[in-house]
Amino acid sequence: MDKAIFAALAAALLTGCGLSNDRDRAIAGAATGAIVADLLDENVAAGAAGGAAAGALCDDAGLCY
């Protein structure tokens, strides 16, 4: 299960790449995180929060440009 969660977070990070600003990446990350959490029967709010954080910070971490 841990590998599935890691893969879902990686997918959430990559979803926002190509968007022009942190707000747009955060929205895309939140949506992706919520959907993935729901599919994995996990906490949807936590998935959305994690996805939003990952999306907003992915360019700062050098993962997307």
PDB file of C-alpha atoms in Angstrom:
ATOM      1  CA  MET A   1       0.000   0.000   0.000  1.00  0.00           C
ATOM      2  CA  ASP A   2       2.874   2.392   0.712  1.00  0.00           C
ATOM      3  CA  LYS A   3       4.063   2.094  -2.883  1.00  0.00           C
ATOM      4  CA  ALA A   4       0.588   2.949  -4.150  1.00  0.00           C
ATOM      5  CA  ILE A   5       0.468   6.080  -2.001  1.00  0.00           C
ATOM      6  CA  PHE A   6       3.955   7.124  -3.168  1.00  0.00           C
ATOM      7  CA  ALA A   7       2.929   6.615  -6.793  1.00  0.00           C
ATOM      8  CA  ALA A   8      -0.235   8.632  -6.243  1.00  0.00           C
ATOM      9  CA  LEU A   9       1.736  11.513  -4.730  1.00  0.00           C
ATOM     10  CA  ALA A  10       4.180  11.423  -7.625  1.00  0.00           C
ATOM     11  CA  ALA A  11       1.284  11.562 -10.063  1.00  0.00           C
ATOM     12  CA  ALA A  12      -0.169  14.508  -8.169  1.00  0.00           C
ATOM     13  CA  LEU A  13       3.151  16.337  -8.380  1.00  0.00           C
ATOM     14  CA  LEU A  14       3.405  15.837 -12.106  1.00  0.00           C
ATOM     15  CA  THR A  15      -0.185  16.794 -12.850  1.00  0.00           C
ATOM     16  CA  GLY A  16       0.387  20.477 -12.154  1.00  0.00           C
ATOM     17  CA  CYS A  17       3.513  20.786 -14.267  1.00  0.00           C
ATOM     18  CA  GLY A  18       3.031  23.106 -17.193  1.00  0.00           C
ATOM     19  CA  LEU A  19       0.646  25.375 -15.323  1.00  0.00           C
ATOM     20  CA  SER A  20       1.855  28.932 -14.997  1.00  0.00           C
ATOM     21  CA  ASN A  21       1.490  29.769 -11.303  1.00  0.00           C
ATOM     22  CA  ASP A  22       1.357  28.274  -7.821  1.00  0.00           C
ATOM     23  CA  ARG A  23      -2.402  28.785  -7.448  1.00  0.00           C
ATOM     24  CA  ASP A  24      -3.214  26.812 -10.596  1.00  0.00           C
ATOM     25  CA  ARG A  25      -0.805  24.020  -9.649  1.00  0.00           C
ATOM     26  CA  ALA A  26      -2.274  23.896  -6.132  1.00  0.00           C
ATOM     27  CA  ILE A  27      -5.806  23.562  -7.509  1.00  0.00           C
ATOM     28  CA  ALA A  28      -4.756  20.800  -9.907  1.00  0.00           C
ATOM     29  CA  GLY A  29      -2.834  19.054  -7.123  1.00  0.00           C
ATOM     30  CA  ALA A  30      -5.772  19.264  -4.736  1.00  0.00           C
ATOM     31  CA  ALA A  31      -8.150  17.775  -7.270  1.00  0.00           C
ATOM     32  CA  THR A  32      -5.718  15.002  -8.137  1.00  0.00           C
ATOM     33  CA  GLY A  33      -4.954  14.285  -4.486  1.00  0.00           C
ATOM     34  CA  ALA A  34      -8.640  14.054  -3.613  1.00  0.00           C
ATOM     35  CA  ILE A  35      -9.394  11.708  -6.500  1.00  0.00           C
ATOM     36  CA  VAL A  36      -6.439   9.444  -5.771  1.00  0.00           C
ATOM     37  CA  ALA A  37      -7.267   9.345  -2.051  1.00  0.00           C
ATOM     38  CA  ASP A  38     -10.855   8.403  -2.858  1.00  0.00           C
ATOM     39  CA  LEU A  39      -9.701   5.646  -5.199  1.00  0.00           C
ATOM     40  CA  LEU A  40      -7.400   4.271  -2.503  1.00  0.00           C
ATOM     41  CA  ASP A  41     -10.130   4.537   0.171  1.00  0.00           C
ATOM     42  CA  GLU A  42      -8.065   7.057   2.121  1.00  0.00           C
ATOM     43  CA  ASN A  43      -8.969  10.415   3.677  1.00  0.00           C
ATOM     44  CA  VAL A  44     -10.047  12.659   0.782  1.00  0.00           C
ATOM     45  CA  ALA A  45      -9.413  15.910   2.680  1.00  0.00           C
ATOM     46  CA  ALA A  46      -5.880  14.823   3.539  1.00  0.00           C
ATOM     47  CA  GLY A  47      -5.301  13.794  -0.084  1.00  0.00           C
ATOM     48  CA  ALA A  48      -6.510  17.166  -1.307  1.00  0.00           C
ATOM     49  CA  ALA A  49      -4.334  19.014   1.212  1.00  0.00           C
ATOM     50  CA  GLY A  50      -1.264  16.998   0.299  1.00  0.00           C
ATOM     51  CA  GLY A  51      -1.924  17.407  -3.393  1.00  0.00           C
ATOM     52  CA  ALA A  52      -2.395  21.144  -3.032  1.00  0.00           C
ATOM     53  CA  ALA A  53       0.857  21.496  -1.119  1.00  0.00           C
ATOM     54  CA  ALA A  54       2.714  19.343  -3.618  1.00  0.00           C
ATOM     55  CA  GLY A  55       1.299  21.282  -6.547  1.00  0.00           C
ATOM     56  CA  ALA A  56       2.099  24.673  -5.078  1.00  0.00           C
ATOM     57  CA  LEU A  57       5.645  23.730  -4.129  1.00  0.00           C
ATOM     58  CA  CYS A  58       6.690  21.534  -7.073  1.00  0.00           C
ATOM     59  CA  ASP A  59       8.375  24.386  -8.956  1.00  0.00           C
ATOM     60  CA  ASP A  60      10.239  25.480  -5.807  1.00  0.00           C
ATOM     61  CA  ALA A  61      11.584  21.951  -5.472  1.00  0.00           C
ATOM     62  CA  GLY A  62      12.668  21.936  -9.110  1.00  0.00           C
ATOM     63  CA  LEU A  63      10.239  19.189 -10.130  1.00  0.00           C
ATOM     64  CA  CYS A  64       8.358  21.247 -12.706  1.00  0.00           C
ATOM     65  CA  TYR A  65       9.078  24.396 -14.649  1.00  0.00           C
TER      66      TYR A  65
END
